Amino acid sequence: MSTLQLTETHPALKAAAKTAKWAMLIVYFVIAVFPIVWLTVSAFKTNFEIETSPFSLPEVWQFQNFVNALSVSGLPQFFMNSIIVAVAATGINLLVTSLASFAVSREQFPGRKIFFTFTTAGVLIPIIAFMVPYYTLITQLRIYDTLLALVVTYSAINIPISMFLVSSFMATIPGELEDSAEIDGCSFFQRYAKIILPLARPGLVTAGTFSFIYCWNEFIYALLLTSSTSSRTVQLAIRFFTSQFRTDYA
Amino acid sequence: MSSLDRKTSRNMKWIILFLLPVTVLLISFFLYPIVFLVVLSFMEWNGIEPMSFVGMSNFSSLFSDSIFQTSIKNNLIWAFSAALLQIPLALLIALILAREPRGWKFFRTAFFLPNVISLVALAMMWRAMYNPEFGVVNVLLENIGLGHLARNWLGELDSALPAVIFSYQIYIGYFMVIILAGTISIPKSFYEAAMIDGANVLQQELYITLPVLRGIIVTAGTLAVAFALRQFETTFLMTAGGPANRTPVMGLYMYRRMAGLTYGRAAATGVLLILLGVFVLSGLQRIFGKSDAVGDSVQ
């Protein structure tokens, strides 16, 4: 344990422990974060500079790589595709899971617990194992190589995690609010739309963030379920760049 | 209770309506795929002609395929190194940061940063870093006088798998944040009491922090192992299974089987991947005790 430090009687040991602690932090910082800095700086260098002096700062900070990436490669369209897919899939995902979460966490009905277990158990399944079924399903639905294929798939894949986050958040909202709203004549749907949904915003934001990041970074099913450039996402596009176009896709 | 029952039956139509979309999506994208996968794993199918039942022959041919054996072995190596390197490193960093040294918030953000970047971008970046001609790794080794260690990292038989695994598992930010969140919930008074009793920092960590964090560490470990078993992108982009089929994992093997239009074997691989996951994860639970609910960690 590098935070090892003994009592005041051992000042030398204490100093050594402190040094070890900082050495640890700095070494890890260099290994984990330096490559990303290097990548970002390299994006401003010419290929010649990258190959001859990989560590130096660029002689001239030039934006040619970015210009190339944007104009030559069709990157704007891939960005657009990624944004459409991520926004639509996250939207659908939040809509359907908030409906189901409301029913599961705010209502009593037979089979409630089983339904919840069934929906959230999907977290444990390695989604990558579904390559063959998803491919055949999407082909049968005749939406292969469309953005819709990715939207539907991504919104479904994220259901288990979103159900867990949203319904456990909804369960913490006190029931008195709903009771009084019901006395005032609120219908089932109004209780969902006007009372619970606004109050569950933090839960929805968390689930939405997870979903969006997942959709933005997803690679396998984008690779498997699309083929033409018109439905290519950014993650697929990165793969087709060689080292000459380095852009930071954070 | 009777009023509750009445209320329930009145709302039942609404409840069914609200549950319907999720149910349809779950059946199409989780239940049907599992059933389909299991059925198909006993079939031979090229995607065009009708399927034909072949019994266990997909499984037996998988187990006699040396590339498949390598894939399972590699998946297990991935999982072991996640449990033995990635999690201890995450724990160590989290324990240091939990003591709030100067600039700990900066370090926390910096260490989490790579987790926001896609695996694809990170894999492409590391491929450039390992490049034998201008890669930073070799240049660095030469500059610090270890030039004899420089090599074609991804091209040589012995270094390819460790190089790929390292490039992925060095990013501990996700697990660090999970563990760090756990340490924050430990009351400071525990440590104050321990200090009055004369416990040094090492003893405090050993007898207070680690026991309290046990559940969270098991959760983080379970997630890390689960991620390692699902591995695909990093391997696919960095080596595509090469050199000489030293680095494939099961996901990649399945992808190749699909590309080769042997869907039955791809499905059998998928079934084995799920079973391996269940087996390894339940084994972990048995050895280390119950983890906190999986979802707790992501909140």
XYZ file of C-alpha atoms in Angstrom, chain A residues 40-249:
210
model
C -4.445 15.408 -29.764
C -1.135 17.189 -30.357
C -0.336 14.874 -33.250
C -3.559 15.900 -34.896
C -1.935 19.293 -35.477
C 1.235 17.913 -37.009
C 2.139 16.799 -40.492
C 2.754 13.133 -41.202
C 6.424 13.916 -41.683
C 6.663 15.479 -38.250
C 4.852 12.570 -36.610
C 7.281 10.103 -38.120
C 10.497 11.997 -37.528
C 9.950 13.640 -34.164
C 6.998 12.016 -32.439
C 7.440 13.815 -29.116
C 7.988 17.378 -30.198
C 5.320 19.986 -30.380
C 4.340 20.802 -33.956
C 6.521 23.407 -35.674
C 3.423 25.086 -36.920
C 0.066 24.295 -35.365
C -1.756 23.416 -38.528
C -5.349 22.419 -38.986
C -4.925 20.651 -42.304
C -5.717 17.225 -40.801
C -9.037 18.483 -39.503
C -9.821 20.142 -42.814
C -8.960 16.904 -44.639
C -11.008 14.833 -42.244
C -14.012 17.088 -42.727
C -13.825 17.712 -46.447
C -12.251 14.650 -48.030
C -13.728 11.808 -46.047
C -17.388 12.581 -45.637
C -16.962 12.815 -41.914
C -19.775 15.368 -41.422
C -22.273 12.791 -42.650
C -20.903 10.095 -40.346
C -21.151 12.512 -37.436
C -24.709 13.294 -38.427
C -25.533 9.583 -38.597
C -24.077 9.010 -35.145
C -26.011 11.914 -33.689
C -29.293 10.781 -35.259
C -28.829 7.216 -34.034
C -27.759 8.166 -30.523
C -30.505 10.758 -30.009
C -33.290 8.621 -31.474
C -32.245 5.435 -29.682
C -31.861 7.225 -26.353
C -35.225 8.955 -26.817
C -37.069 5.722 -27.584
C -35.261 3.932 -24.795
C -36.216 6.564 -22.207
C -39.808 6.718 -23.400
C -40.475 2.980 -23.177
C -38.512 2.421 -19.974
C -40.145 5.361 -18.211
C -43.581 3.956 -19.073
C -42.690 0.485 -17.827
C -40.809 1.829 -14.803
C -43.844 3.860 -13.794
C -46.042 0.767 -13.885
C -43.484 -1.369 -12.064
C -42.473 1.062 -9.353
C -45.728 2.951 -8.678
C -48.438 0.320 -9.202
C -49.360 -3.024 -7.694
C -50.104 -5.864 -10.070
C -49.551 -9.604 -10.081
C -46.178 -10.614 -11.486
C -44.630 -7.214 -10.791
C -41.429 -8.595 -9.235
C -41.023 -11.247 -11.933
C -41.394 -8.617 -14.636
C -38.754 -6.431 -13.004
C -36.327 -9.349 -12.618
C -36.922 -10.378 -16.233
C -36.247 -6.894 -17.582
C -33.108 -6.257 -15.550
C -31.581 -9.747 -15.896
C -30.473 -8.727 -19.387
C -27.600 -6.754 -17.793
C -25.814 -10.044 -17.213
C -25.955 -11.237 -20.836
C -22.965 -10.537 -23.062
C -24.786 -8.745 -25.880
C -21.974 -9.645 -28.256
C -23.260 -13.261 -28.192
C -26.356 -12.120 -30.116
C -24.504 -11.394 -33.365
C -26.290 -14.106 -35.360
C -29.836 -13.535 -33.999
C -29.637 -9.746 -34.390
C -28.308 -10.074 -37.910
C -31.101 -12.440 -38.984
C -33.757 -10.444 -37.108
C -32.739 -7.168 -38.753
C -32.583 -8.830 -42.166
C -36.017 -10.353 -41.698
C -37.419 -6.955 -40.696
C -35.951 -5.660 -43.976
C -34.137 -2.816 -42.269
C -30.583 -4.078 -42.822
C -28.144 -1.273 -43.614
C -30.420 1.503 -42.346
C -30.021 3.844 -39.408
C -33.380 2.526 -38.165
C -31.766 -0.887 -37.614
C -29.223 0.678 -35.264
C -31.840 2.840 -33.521
C -34.088 -0.134 -32.719
C -31.219 -2.396 -31.680
C -29.528 0.161 -29.442
C -32.747 1.235 -27.762
C -33.512 -2.417 -26.943
C -29.996 -3.260 -25.754
C -30.101 -0.449 -23.189
C -33.494 -1.414 -21.715
C -32.187 -3.536 -18.799
C -29.822 -0.888 -17.450
C -32.306 1.953 -18.002
C -35.133 -0.008 -16.360
C -32.939 -0.550 -13.347
C -31.885 3.086 -13.036
C -35.244 4.686 -13.794
C -37.488 2.382 -11.779
C -35.250 2.416 -8.714
C -35.286 6.200 -8.905
C -39.062 6.345 -9.334
C -39.520 4.065 -6.339
C -37.956 6.717 -4.090
C -40.573 9.370 -4.930
C -43.020 9.662 -1.980
C -46.537 8.374 -2.637
C -48.435 11.275 -1.015
C -48.028 13.411 -4.117
C -49.779 10.866 -6.278
C -52.500 10.238 -3.693
C -53.407 13.908 -3.516
C -53.256 14.208 -7.291
C -55.611 11.278 -7.600
C -58.052 12.899 -5.187
C -57.899 15.975 -7.379
C -59.012 13.775 -10.267
C -55.755 12.951 -12.024
C -56.006 9.989 -14.387
C -53.440 7.178 -14.594
C -51.750 8.757 -17.577
C -51.734 12.222 -15.997
C -50.082 10.852 -12.871
C -47.336 9.480 -15.113
C -46.932 12.505 -17.358
C -47.562 15.356 -14.916
C -46.323 14.063 -11.544
C -43.845 11.197 -11.738
C -42.070 11.923 -15.011
C -40.957 15.454 -14.047
C -39.871 14.271 -10.598
C -37.884 11.376 -12.071
C -35.722 13.695 -14.157
C -32.421 12.943 -12.387
C -32.946 9.206 -12.936
C -33.828 9.772 -16.575
C -30.771 11.961 -17.088
C -28.487 9.253 -15.651
C -30.039 6.532 -17.801
C -30.015 8.814 -20.837
C -26.337 9.588 -20.380
C -25.452 5.909 -20.190
C -27.546 5.173 -23.253
C -26.148 8.069 -25.281
C -22.531 7.188 -24.519
C -23.225 3.562 -25.383
C -24.847 4.454 -28.719
C -22.133 6.934 -29.602
C -19.336 4.461 -28.917
C -20.983 1.258 -30.152
C -18.975 -0.516 -32.812
C -19.850 -4.198 -33.200
C -23.465 -3.917 -34.284
C -22.776 -0.842 -36.392
C -20.235 -3.014 -38.187
C -22.575 -5.978 -38.461
C -25.895 -4.323 -39.307
C -24.804 -1.709 -41.847
C -22.657 -1.887 -44.939
C -22.911 1.259 -47.062
C -21.302 4.617 -46.365
C -24.726 6.284 -46.174
C -25.423 4.613 -42.828
C -21.875 4.600 -41.499
C -21.334 5.963 -38.006
C -18.313 7.821 -36.641
C -16.912 4.769 -34.851
C -16.827 2.820 -38.116
C -15.319 5.803 -39.876
C -12.410 6.016 -37.411
C -11.431 2.529 -38.426
C -11.028 3.555 -42.038
C -8.662 6.381 -41.236
C -5.042 5.487 -41.057
C -2.687 7.440 -38.894
C -2.789 10.466 -41.117
C -6.111 11.774 -39.880
C -5.998 11.944 -36.133
C -8.925 13.582 -34.529
C -10.065 13.427 -30.970
C -13.455 11.798 -30.704
